Amino acid sequence: MTDTHPRLLDRVTVPTGPKAIRIGALTLRAPDDATLAAGPSGLTYLLTGGTVYCFSPRGQEISVPATVQAPLRRSYFASTP
């Protein structure tokens, strides 16, 4: 992803897996290693495979620029490098 500013995505980009996860109005199937963290203003962060995904309170995915992946992992998923 080359965008430097977050934007709503047209579709969910989380890899599909066996784990059912509910975020707002959205239920998605994610890999077994997927974990959630509550962010500011009702945002939800999902970490799987070392990548952070962001969702609005309504379950819409918001892009996460590469430049903030590591800071989000450190802030919301402290045990993950």
C-alpha positions as a Markdown table, in Angstrom:
| # | Residue | x | y | z |
|---|---|---|---|---|
| 1 | Met | 0.0 | 0.0 | 0.0 |
| 2 | Thr | 1.5 | 3.3 | -1.0 |
| 3 | Asp | -1.1 | 5.7 | 0.4 |
| 4 | Thr | 0.3 | 8.0 | 3.1 |
| 5 | His | -3.2 | 9.0 | 4.4 |
| 6 | Pro | -5.8 | 6.6 | 5.8 |
| 7 | Arg | -8.9 | 6.0 | 3.6 |
| 8 | Leu | -11.9 | 3.7 | 3.6 |
| 9 | Leu | -11.3 | 0.7 | 1.5 |
| 10 | Asp | -13.8 | -0.7 | -1.0 |
| 11 | Arg | -13.4 | -4.2 | 0.4 |
| 12 | Val | -11.9 | -6.1 | 3.4 |
| 13 | Thr | -8.3 | -7.1 | 2.8 |
| 14 | Val | -7.7 | -9.3 | 5.8 |
| 15 | Pro | -6.6 | -12.8 | 4.8 |
| 16 | Thr | -9.3 | -15.4 | 5.2 |
| 17 | Gly | -9.1 | -18.1 | 7.8 |
| 18 | Pro | -11.1 | -20.2 | 10.2 |
| 19 | Lys | -11.5 | -17.7 | 13.1 |
| 20 | Ala | -14.8 | -15.8 | 13.2 |
| 21 | Ile | -14.3 | -12.2 | 14.3 |
| 22 | Arg | -17.0 | -9.6 | 14.8 |
| 23 | Ile | -16.1 | -5.9 | 14.4 |
| 24 | Gly | -19.1 | -3.5 | 14.5 |
| 25 | Ala | -21.6 | -4.7 | 11.9 |
| 26 | Leu | -19.0 | -6.9 | 10.2 |
| 27 | Thr | -18.3 | -10.5 | 10.9 |
| 28 | Leu | -15.2 | -11.8 | 9.1 |
| 29 | Arg | -13.2 | -15.0 | 8.9 |
| 30 | Ala | -9.6 | -14.4 | 9.8 |
| 31 | Pro | -6.5 | -16.5 | 10.4 |
| 32 | Asp | -6.1 | -18.3 | 13.8 |
| 33 | Asp | -3.4 | -15.8 | 14.9 |
| 34 | Ala | -5.7 | -12.8 | 14.5 |
| 35 | Thr | -5.9 | -10.6 | 17.6 |
| 36 | Leu | -8.0 | -7.5 | 18.2 |
| 37 | Ala | -7.2 | -4.3 | 20.1 |
| 38 | Ala | -9.4 | -1.3 | 20.8 |
| 39 | Gly | -8.1 | 2.0 | 19.4 |
| 40 | Pro | -9.2 | 5.6 | 19.9 |
| 41 | Ser | -12.7 | 6.9 | 18.7 |
| 42 | Gly | -14.1 | 3.4 | 18.5 |
| 43 | Leu | -11.5 | 2.1 | 16.0 |
| 44 | Thr | -10.6 | -1.5 | 16.2 |
| 45 | Tyr | -7.1 | -2.8 | 15.2 |
| 46 | Leu | -6.6 | -6.4 | 14.0 |
| 47 | Leu | -3.2 | -8.0 | 13.9 |
| 48 | Thr | -2.5 | -11.1 | 11.8 |
| 49 | Gly | 0.7 | -12.3 | 10.1 |
| 50 | Gly | 2.5 | -9.2 | 11.3 |
| 51 | Thr | 0.2 | -6.8 | 9.5 |
| 52 | Val | -2.2 | -4.3 | 11.3 |
| 53 | Tyr | -5.6 | -3.7 | 9.8 |
| 54 | Cys | -8.0 | -1.0 | 11.1 |
| 55 | Phe | -11.8 | -0.9 | 11.2 |
| 56 | Ser | -14.3 | 1.8 | 11.9 |
| 57 | Pro | -17.0 | 1.3 | 14.5 |
| 58 | Arg | -19.3 | 0.3 | 11.6 |
| 59 | Gly | -16.9 | -2.4 | 10.5 |
| 60 | Gln | -15.5 | -0.6 | 7.4 |
| 61 | Glu | -11.8 | -1.2 | 6.8 |
| 62 | Ile | -9.6 | 1.8 | 6.9 |
| 63 | Ser | -6.2 | 1.7 | 5.2 |
| 64 | Val | -3.1 | 1.6 | 7.4 |
| 65 | Pro | -0.1 | 3.2 | 5.8 |
| 66 | Ala | 3.2 | 1.3 | 5.9 |
| 67 | Thr | 4.8 | 4.1 | 7.9 |
| 68 | Val | 2.5 | 3.5 | 10.9 |
| 69 | Gln | 2.4 | -0.3 | 10.9 |
| 70 | Ala | 5.3 | -0.7 | 13.4 |
| 71 | Pro | 4.1 | 2.1 | 15.7 |
| 72 | Leu | 0.6 | 0.5 | 15.9 |
| 73 | Arg | 2.1 | -2.9 | 16.6 |
| 74 | Arg | 4.2 | -1.5 | 19.4 |
| 75 | Ser | 1.3 | 0.6 | 20.9 |
| 76 | Tyr | -1.6 | -1.9 | 20.6 |
| 77 | Phe | 0.1 | -5.3 | 20.4 |
| 78 | Ala | 3.1 | -4.8 | 22.8 |
| 79 | Ser | 4.2 | -8.4 | 22.8 |
| 80 | Thr | 4.6 | -8.4 | 19.0 |
| 81 | Pro | 7.8 | -7.0 | 17.5 |
